[in-house]
Short mmCIF file of C-alpha atoms and ligand atoms in Angstrom, two decimals:
data_model
loop_
_atom_site.label_atom_id
_atom_site.label_comp_id
_atom_site.label_asym_id
_atom_site.label_seq_id
_atom_site.Cartn_x
_atom_site.Cartn_y
_atom_site.Cartn_z
CA UNK A 39 23.09 -13.65 -22.78
CA UNK A 40 22.63 -14.71 -19.17
CA UNK A 41 19.95 -12.96 -17.14
CA UNK A 42 21.21 -9.84 -15.35
CA UNK A 43 21.71 -10.50 -11.65
CA UNK A 44 20.39 -7.95 -9.15
CA UNK A 45 23.04 -5.89 -7.40
CA UNK A 46 20.83 -5.70 -4.34
CA UNK A 47 21.66 -7.86 -1.34
CA UNK A 48 19.16 -10.68 -0.84
CA UNK A 49 18.46 -9.60 2.73
CA UNK A 50 17.45 -6.15 1.50
CA UNK A 51 15.49 -7.48 -1.47
CA UNK A 52 13.41 -9.53 0.94
CA UNK A 53 12.67 -6.48 3.12
CA UNK A 54 9.27 -4.91 2.37
CA UNK A 55 8.77 -1.15 2.16
CA UNK A 56 6.83 0.24 5.10
CA UNK A 57 3.07 -0.31 4.72
CA UNK A 58 2.59 3.29 5.86
CA UNK A 59 4.50 4.68 2.91
CA UNK A 60 2.17 3.13 0.33
CA UNK A 61 -0.82 5.09 1.64
CA UNK A 62 0.99 8.35 1.76
CA UNK A 63 2.22 7.93 -1.78
CA UNK A 64 -1.44 7.56 -2.86
CA UNK A 65 -2.69 10.32 -0.52
CA UNK A 66 -0.13 12.78 -1.92
CA UNK A 67 -1.60 12.30 -5.40
CA UNK A 68 -5.14 13.20 -4.30
CA UNK A 69 -6.15 16.81 -3.71
CA UNK A 70 -7.89 17.88 -0.49
CA UNK A 71 -6.99 14.82 1.58
CA UNK A 72 -7.33 15.15 5.36
CA UNK A 73 -4.66 13.09 7.00
CA UNK A 74 -4.62 11.47 10.42
CA UNK A 75 -1.76 9.39 9.20
CA UNK A 76 1.57 10.83 10.17
CA UNK A 77 3.11 10.45 13.61
CA UNK A 78 4.41 13.95 13.72
CA UNK A 79 3.51 16.86 16.05
CA UNK A 80 1.61 19.68 14.31
CA UNK A 81 3.12 22.19 16.76
CA UNK A 82 6.04 24.43 15.92
CA UNK A 83 9.37 23.75 17.56
CA UNK A 84 9.48 26.04 20.65
CA UNK A 85 10.85 29.48 19.78
CA UNK A 86 13.69 29.29 22.32
CA UNK A 87 15.05 26.27 20.44
CA UNK A 88 14.83 27.98 17.07
CA UNK A 89 16.50 31.07 18.48
CA UNK A 90 19.37 28.97 19.77
CA UNK A 91 19.73 27.45 16.29
CA UNK A 92 19.96 30.91 14.71
CA UNK A 93 22.54 31.97 17.29
CA UNK A 94 24.52 28.78 16.68
CA UNK A 95 24.63 29.54 12.96
CA UNK A 96 25.63 33.15 13.59
CA UNK A 97 28.52 31.90 15.70
CA UNK A 98 29.48 29.48 12.90
CA UNK A 99 29.25 26.50 15.22
CA UNK A 100 28.81 24.26 12.25
CA UNK A 101 31.65 21.78 12.62
CA UNK A 102 31.67 18.17 13.84
CA UNK A 103 31.15 17.55 17.53
CA UNK A 104 32.66 14.66 19.45
CA UNK A 105 31.26 11.28 18.36
CA UNK A 106 29.20 10.88 21.51
CA UNK A 107 27.73 14.37 21.15
CA UNK A 108 28.35 17.79 22.73
CA UNK A 109 29.43 17.50 26.33
CA UNK A 110 27.01 20.24 27.40
CA UNK A 111 24.13 18.40 25.76
CA UNK A 112 25.09 15.10 27.36
CA UNK A 113 25.19 16.89 30.73
CA UNK A 114 21.65 18.19 30.16
CA UNK A 115 20.44 14.75 29.04
CA UNK A 116 21.96 13.23 32.17
CA UNK A 117 20.13 15.78 34.38
CA UNK A 118 16.89 15.26 32.45
CA UNK A 119 17.02 11.47 32.91
CA UNK A 120 17.71 11.89 36.61
CA UNK A 121 14.72 14.23 36.87
CA UNK A 122 12.36 12.13 34.84
CA UNK A 123 13.24 8.50 35.51
CA UNK A 124 15.48 8.88 38.55
CA UNK A 125 18.40 7.05 36.92
CA UNK A 126 22.02 8.18 37.08
CA UNK A 127 23.72 8.16 33.70
CA UNK A 128 27.22 9.60 33.52
CA UNK A 129 27.62 12.19 30.76
CA UNK A 130 31.17 10.91 30.37
CA UNK A 131 30.51 7.40 29.18
CA UNK A 132 26.85 6.42 29.45
CA UNK A 133 25.13 8.67 26.93
CA UNK A 134 25.33 8.95 23.16
CA UNK A 135 23.55 11.56 21.04
CA UNK A 136 22.05 9.96 17.92
CA UNK A 137 20.30 10.90 14.70
CA UNK A 138 16.83 10.47 16.15
CA UNK A 139 15.70 7.49 18.18
CA UNK A 140 15.74 5.78 14.76
CA UNK A 141 19.51 5.60 14.78
CA UNK A 142 19.39 4.57 18.44
CA UNK A 143 17.28 1.52 17.55
CA UNK A 144 19.65 0.54 14.77
CA UNK A 145 22.94 0.89 16.62
CA UNK A 146 21.59 -0.59 19.86
CA UNK A 147 20.64 -3.74 17.96
CA UNK A 148 23.88 -3.86 16.02
CA UNK A 149 25.85 -3.40 19.21
CA UNK A 150 24.31 -6.38 20.98
CA UNK A 151 23.28 -8.94 18.34
CA UNK A 152 25.30 -11.86 17.08
CA UNK A 153 24.03 -13.62 13.93
CA UNK A 154 20.98 -15.74 14.74
CA UNK A 155 20.21 -14.07 18.06
CA UNK A 156 16.51 -13.72 18.74
CA UNK A 157 14.86 -10.44 19.65
CA UNK A 158 11.40 -10.31 21.22
CA UNK A 159 9.14 -7.56 19.87
CA UNK A 160 5.68 -6.86 21.18
CA UNK A 161 3.36 -6.00 18.30
CA UNK A 162 1.53 -4.00 17.08
CA UNK A 163 4.44 -1.58 17.22
CA UNK A 164 6.64 0.86 15.31
CA UNK A 165 7.60 -0.23 11.80
CA UNK A 166 11.39 -0.03 12.19
CA UNK A 167 12.09 -2.67 14.80
CA UNK A 168 11.70 -5.76 12.66
CA UNK A 169 13.75 -4.52 9.66
CA UNK A 170 16.50 -3.22 11.97
CA UNK A 171 16.71 -6.60 13.73
CA UNK A 172 16.97 -8.38 10.38
CA UNK A 173 19.59 -5.96 9.07
CA UNK A 174 21.59 -6.50 12.26
CA UNK A 175 21.57 -10.28 11.61
CA UNK A 176 19.02 -11.08 14.31
CA UNK A 177 15.73 -12.94 14.21
CA UNK A 178 12.56 -11.10 15.22
CA UNK A 179 10.23 -13.06 17.48
CA UNK A 180 6.85 -11.40 17.71
CA UNK A 181 4.77 -11.26 20.86
CA UNK A 182 1.17 -10.33 20.10
CA UNK A 183 -0.22 -7.92 22.67
CA UNK A 184 -3.97 -8.00 23.15
CA UNK A 185 -6.64 -5.43 23.72
CA UNK A 186 -7.93 -7.56 26.67
CA UNK A 187 -4.57 -6.87 28.36
CA UNK A 188 -4.77 -3.16 27.43
CA UNK A 189 -2.08 -3.95 24.84
CA UNK A 190 0.43 -4.33 27.68
CA UNK A 191 3.17 -6.92 27.63
CA UNK A 192 2.75 -9.73 30.16
CA UNK A 193 5.46 -11.89 31.77
CA UNK A 194 3.63 -15.04 30.64
CA UNK A 195 3.91 -13.98 27.01
CA UNK A 196 7.61 -13.30 27.38
CA UNK A 197 8.21 -16.67 29.05
CA UNK A 198 6.37 -18.42 26.24
CA UNK A 199 8.72 -16.94 23.62
CA UNK A 200 12.07 -17.04 25.42
CA UNK A 201 14.57 -19.58 24.08
CA UNK A 202 18.28 -20.01 24.72
CA UNK A 203 18.84 -17.78 21.67
CA UNK A 204 16.90 -14.82 23.08
CA UNK A 205 19.28 -11.87 23.35
CA UNK A 206 17.07 -8.80 23.59
CA UNK A 207 13.57 -7.53 24.21
CA UNK A 208 12.26 -4.36 22.62
CA UNK A 209 10.01 -2.54 25.05
CA UNK A 210 7.98 -0.04 23.00
CA UNK A 211 6.01 2.00 25.58
CA UNK A 212 4.19 4.39 25.44
CA UNK A 213 3.23 2.50 22.34
CA UNK A 214 2.87 3.51 18.72
CA UNK A 215 0.20 2.61 17.48
CA UNK A 216 -1.98 1.44 20.38
CA UNK A 217 -1.31 4.27 22.86
CA UNK A 218 -0.78 1.66 25.58
CA UNK A 219 1.53 2.37 28.49
CA UNK A 220 3.23 0.12 31.03
CA UNK A 221 2.81 0.99 34.69
CA UNK A 222 5.29 0.26 37.48
CA UNK A 223 3.50 -2.96 38.53
CA UNK A 224 3.56 -4.26 34.95
CA UNK A 225 7.28 -3.56 34.69
CA UNK A 226 8.01 -5.15 38.08
CA UNK A 227 6.45 -8.38 36.83
CA UNK A 228 8.47 -8.32 33.64
CA UNK A 229 11.62 -7.58 35.58
CA UNK A 230 11.03 -10.76 37.58
CA UNK A 231 11.33 -12.75 34.37
CA UNK A 232 14.32 -10.84 33.01
CA UNK A 233 16.42 -10.15 36.10
CA UNK A 234 18.14 -13.53 36.18
CA UNK A 235 18.48 -13.86 32.42
CA UNK A 236 21.05 -12.48 29.99
CA UNK A 237 18.55 -10.48 27.99
CA UNK A 238 19.08 -6.84 27.09
CA UNK A 239 16.05 -4.56 27.14
CA UNK A 240 15.90 -1.91 24.43
CA UNK A 241 13.37 0.49 25.88
CA UNK A 242 12.05 2.90 23.27
CA UNK A 243 10.76 5.81 25.35
CA UNK A 244 10.34 8.38 22.58
CA UNK A 245 6.78 9.15 23.79
CA UNK A 246 7.75 9.35 27.47
CA UNK A 247 6.53 12.94 27.83
CA UNK A 248 3.14 12.10 26.35
CA UNK A 249 1.14 10.24 28.96
CA UNK A 250 -2.33 11.23 30.10
CA UNK A 251 -4.68 11.00 33.05
CA UNK A 252 -1.99 11.55 35.72
CA UNK A 253 -0.04 8.52 34.55
CA UNK A 254 3.66 9.37 34.69
CA UNK A 255 5.90 7.41 32.36
CA UNK A 256 7.94 4.80 34.21
CA UNK A 257 11.09 3.39 32.63
CA UNK A 258 12.08 -0.22 33.14
CA UNK A 259 15.57 1.11 33.94
CA UNK A 260 14.07 2.42 37.22
CA UNK A 261 13.12 -1.07 38.33
CA UNK A 262 15.43 -2.94 40.65
CA UNK A 263 18.08 -4.94 38.80
CA UNK A 264 17.12 -3.64 35.34
CA UNK A 265 19.37 -0.58 34.98
CA UNK A 266 22.34 -2.85 34.30
CA UNK A 267 20.65 -4.49 31.31
CA UNK A 268 18.60 -1.70 29.77
CA UNK A 269 19.28 0.63 26.87
CA UNK A 270 16.99 3.65 27.18
CA UNK A 271 16.21 5.32 23.84
CA UNK A 272 14.63 8.74 23.63
CA UNK A 273 14.76 11.90 21.55
CA UNK A 274 13.46 15.32 20.72
CA UNK A 275 11.11 14.55 17.81
CA UNK A 276 7.85 13.98 19.67
CA UNK A 277 8.16 15.76 23.03
CA UNK A 278 9.69 18.94 21.65
CA UNK A 279 8.08 18.94 18.18
CA UNK A 280 11.52 18.56 16.56
CA UNK A 281 11.09 15.70 14.08
CA UNK A 282 13.14 17.34 11.33
CA UNK A 283 16.04 18.24 13.62
CA UNK A 284 16.90 14.53 13.69
CA UNK A 285 18.07 14.25 17.24
CA UNK A 286 17.80 11.49 19.80
CA UNK A 287 19.92 9.78 22.42
CA UNK A 288 20.63 6.51 24.17
CA UNK A 289 21.60 5.93 27.79
CA UNK A 290 22.92 2.60 29.01
CA UNK A 291 25.74 0.85 30.86
CA UNK A 292 29.13 2.15 29.71
CA UNK A 293 30.21 -0.97 27.80
CA UNK A 294 27.07 -0.87 25.66
CA UNK A 295 27.36 2.87 24.97
CA UNK A 296 31.02 2.37 24.05
CA UNK A 297 30.02 -0.30 21.50
CA UNK A 298 27.28 1.96 20.11
CA UNK A 299 29.77 4.83 19.75
CA UNK A 300 32.06 2.51 17.80
CA UNK A 301 29.34 1.95 15.19
CA UNK A 302 28.13 5.55 15.25
CA UNK A 303 31.63 6.99 14.70
CA UNK A 304 32.03 5.04 11.46
CA UNK A 305 28.56 5.53 9.98
CA UNK A 306 27.41 8.92 11.31
CA UNK A 307 30.42 10.66 12.87
CA UNK A 308 28.17 12.89 14.97
CA UNK A 309 24.53 13.97 15.17
CA UNK A 310 23.72 17.33 13.48
CA UNK A 311 25.67 20.04 15.30
CA UNK A 312 23.12 22.88 15.07
CA UNK A 313 20.43 20.54 16.37
CA UNK A 314 22.65 19.50 19.27
CA UNK A 315 23.21 23.11 20.42
CA UNK A 316 19.50 23.81 20.06
CA UNK A 317 18.52 20.73 22.03
CA UNK A 318 20.44 22.05 25.04
CA UNK A 319 17.92 24.89 25.08
CA UNK A 320 15.02 22.46 24.68
CA UNK A 321 16.06 20.58 27.82
CA UNK A 322 16.85 23.73 29.78
CA UNK A 323 13.82 25.88 29.12
CA UNK A 324 10.95 24.11 27.35
CA UNK A 325 9.11 22.35 30.13
CA UNK A 326 6.19 24.70 29.77
CA UNK A 327 5.92 24.09 26.02
CA UNK A 328 5.78 20.35 26.67
CA UNK A 329 3.00 20.84 29.21
CA UNK A 330 1.00 22.94 26.77
CA UNK A 331 1.35 20.41 23.98
CA UNK A 332 0.48 17.53 26.29
CA UNK A 333 -2.70 19.30 27.44
CA UNK A 334 -3.75 19.94 23.87
CA UNK A 335 -3.04 16.33 22.82
CA UNK A 336 -5.11 15.18 25.78
CA UNK A 337 -8.06 17.33 24.65
CA UNK A 338 -7.84 15.88 21.14
CA UNK A 339 -7.45 12.37 22.53
CA UNK A 340 -10.75 12.68 24.35
CA UNK A 341 -12.56 14.17 21.35
CA UNK A 342 -11.32 11.42 19.06
CA UNK A 343 -12.05 8.59 21.47
CA UNK A 344 -15.62 9.81 21.96
CA UNK A 345 -15.98 10.22 18.19
CA UNK A 346 -14.99 6.62 17.47
CA UNK A 347 -17.10 5.17 20.25
CA UNK A 348 -20.14 7.26 19.24
CA UNK A 349 -19.95 5.95 15.68
CA UNK A 350 -19.90 2.37 16.97
CA UNK A 351 -16.21 1.53 16.59
CA UNK A 352 -14.67 -0.23 19.57
CA UNK A 353 -11.68 1.75 20.66
CA UNK A 354 -9.18 1.12 23.41
CA UNK A 355 -8.51 4.24 25.50
CA UNK A 356 -4.94 5.27 24.81
CA UNK A 357 -3.00 6.60 27.80
CA UNK A 358 0.16 7.58 25.96
CA UNK A 359 1.70 8.78 22.67
CA UNK A 360 -0.70 10.43 20.18
CA UNK A 361 -2.48 7.61 18.37
CA UNK A 362 -5.81 5.82 18.58
CA UNK A 363 -6.26 2.28 17.38
CA UNK A 364 -9.97 1.58 16.78
CA UNK A 365 -11.21 -1.80 15.61
CA UNK A 366 -12.93 -1.75 12.21
CA UNK A 367 -14.41 -5.23 12.56
CA UNK A 368 -17.99 -3.87 12.21
CA UNK A 369 -17.22 -3.25 8.53
CA UNK A 370 -15.84 -6.74 7.85
CA UNK A 371 -13.10 -5.14 5.76
CA UNK A 372 -9.39 -5.76 6.04
CA UNK A 373 -7.32 -2.83 7.31
CA UNK A 374 -5.85 -2.26 3.85
CA UNK A 375 -9.23 -2.32 2.16
CA UNK A 376 -10.73 0.05 4.74
CA UNK A 377 -7.90 2.57 4.40
CA UNK A 378 -7.84 2.47 0.61
CA UNK A 379 -11.63 2.89 0.29
CA UNK A 380 -11.70 5.61 2.94
CA UNK A 381 -9.05 7.48 1.03
CA UNK A 382 -10.82 7.29 -2.32
CA UNK A 383 -14.40 7.74 -1.03
CA UNK A 384 -13.90 10.29 1.75
CA UNK A 385 -10.39 11.61 1.17
CA UNK A 386 -9.25 10.72 4.66
CA UNK A 387 -5.85 9.11 5.15
CA UNK A 388 -5.28 6.77 8.10
CA UNK A 389 -2.82 3.91 8.54
CA UNK A 390 -3.82 0.22 8.27
CA UNK A 391 -3.14 -1.54 11.56
CA UNK A 392 -1.59 -4.40 9.60
CA UNK A 393 1.31 -2.10 8.65
CA UNK A 394 2.33 -2.24 12.32
CA UNK A 395 2.32 -6.00 12.66
CA UNK A 396 0.14 -8.86 11.43
CA UNK A 397 -1.89 -8.69 14.63
CA UNK A 398 -2.85 -5.11 13.74
CA UNK A 399 -5.17 -6.56 11.08
CA UNK A 400 -8.74 -5.38 11.72
CA UNK A 401 -7.58 -2.06 13.22
CA UNK A 402 -6.60 1.37 11.91
CA UNK A 403 -4.14 3.84 13.36
CA UNK A 404 -5.27 7.45 13.62
CA UNK A 405 -2.94 10.12 14.90
CA UNK A 406 -4.32 13.01 16.93
CA UNK A 407 -1.29 15.17 16.30
CA UNK A 408 -3.63 17.20 14.09
CA UNK A 409 -5.83 20.23 14.75
CA UNK A 410 -9.21 19.72 16.41
CA UNK A 411 -10.76 21.14 13.25
CA UNK A 412 -9.17 18.47 11.05
CA UNK A 413 -9.94 15.77 13.60
CA UNK A 414 -13.62 16.74 13.64
CA UNK A 415 -13.89 16.83 9.85
CA UNK A 416 -12.13 13.47 9.59
CA UNK A 417 -14.39 11.94 12.26
CA UNK A 418 -17.51 13.09 10.40
CA UNK A 419 -16.22 11.51 7.20
CA UNK A 420 -15.18 8.27 8.90
CA UNK A 421 -18.61 8.06 10.55
CA UNK A 422 -20.36 8.37 7.19
CA UNK A 423 -18.00 5.80 5.69
CA UNK A 424 -18.59 3.31 8.52
CA UNK A 425 -22.37 3.77 8.25
CA UNK A 426 -22.21 3.06 4.50
CA UNK A 427 -20.05 -0.02 4.95
CA UNK A 428 -21.46 -1.71 8.05
CA UNK A 429 -21.76 -5.48 7.59
C1 PLP B 565 7.96 4.32 18.65
C2 PLP B 565 8.88 5.16 17.84
N1 PLP B 565 10.20 5.06 18.02
C3 PLP B 565 11.06 5.80 17.31
C4 PLP B 565 10.62 6.69 16.35
C5 PLP B 565 11.64 7.47 15.58
O1 PLP B 565 11.77 8.75 16.07
P1 PLP B 565 12.92 9.73 15.66
O2 PLP B 565 12.29 10.85 14.93
O3 PLP B 565 13.52 10.17 16.97
O4 PLP B 565 13.90 8.99 14.83
C6 PLP B 565 9.26 6.83 16.11
C7 PLP B 565 8.75 7.73 15.08
O5 PLP B 565 7.61 7.73 14.69
C8 PLP B 565 8.35 6.04 16.89
O6 PLP B 565 7.03 6.13 16.72
#
């Protein structure tokens, strides 16, 4: 008999599982693990949002919405974007409501890529970009951001990687996992490189509400000449503590949104209806909840940063999102080895930096979307571990 052929497409066979998943599979098997691993707010979804969900169910508003999303929600998103990034997006044809920013990443790439097109991705960064580019038929081209540059993207690095096949740039700021942000001057310089070129920017702004030290998030869409070539992605998961509601959105020039709706209507139909009604409430009345969460994240950020520095780990000061990315070079271990040993010896789960790009090797990602109590216990354990394993 001939050997049984795999039913799985070669492209998918070649795709690795996320390096984050492996650790959480192990961590779930061990009792009493303290995790700083997951990028998920520990706060409850604001009550006003939950109340709106209950009301929506009571009213039996549980049918499909239009493909682009509820008109009332798109109107609120349009107002929110005007308020926050001072860009005008028409609720009629420039906004689509998606299943999280995750779907936004996927359909944005599928909408713009032809086979063989190159996409620039600064790394370390979120695990989904590379696989989504590959699944959309594109070729990921990594740009390594460096701690010396505060993990910001520089125009020189972009110029070095641009070819005549470059179709898009993913701009992942505030950044997961480094916590880096891009300020207006940084974006102006990048815009100078991109303005005259046919390159689409996919700006993942899911952490836009989480910036610290009086640094307001600036979107590249705000910069002169960039609105016309930028797809802004955002969502409710991080800012509003709504990860499980699976709701995000994209805003872009009308022709791009129209192409994204074409894909979305065939594969998704519409984002979850109850979540959409509830998100209207989030945008209308939850500013205060965001402020409270941001203040608390900031407190934890400072505690964690001091903790790492006090134990002798070099750590870049994050100004956005809710992650820290300390170097573990004093131990001489690889990121994987460090995380695995830390899990077995101290029952603390963190993410190997290498899971977020090859250049993340030698770092670990620790989320501070956990209680101060858990953060302090984890820091004590990591300190003991580092002391025991110093080179
Ligand atoms: C940078 C980044 N983009 C997108 C997402 C996906 O978010 P969502 O829950 O909206 O799909 C995440 C989730 O961790 C993320 O860190």
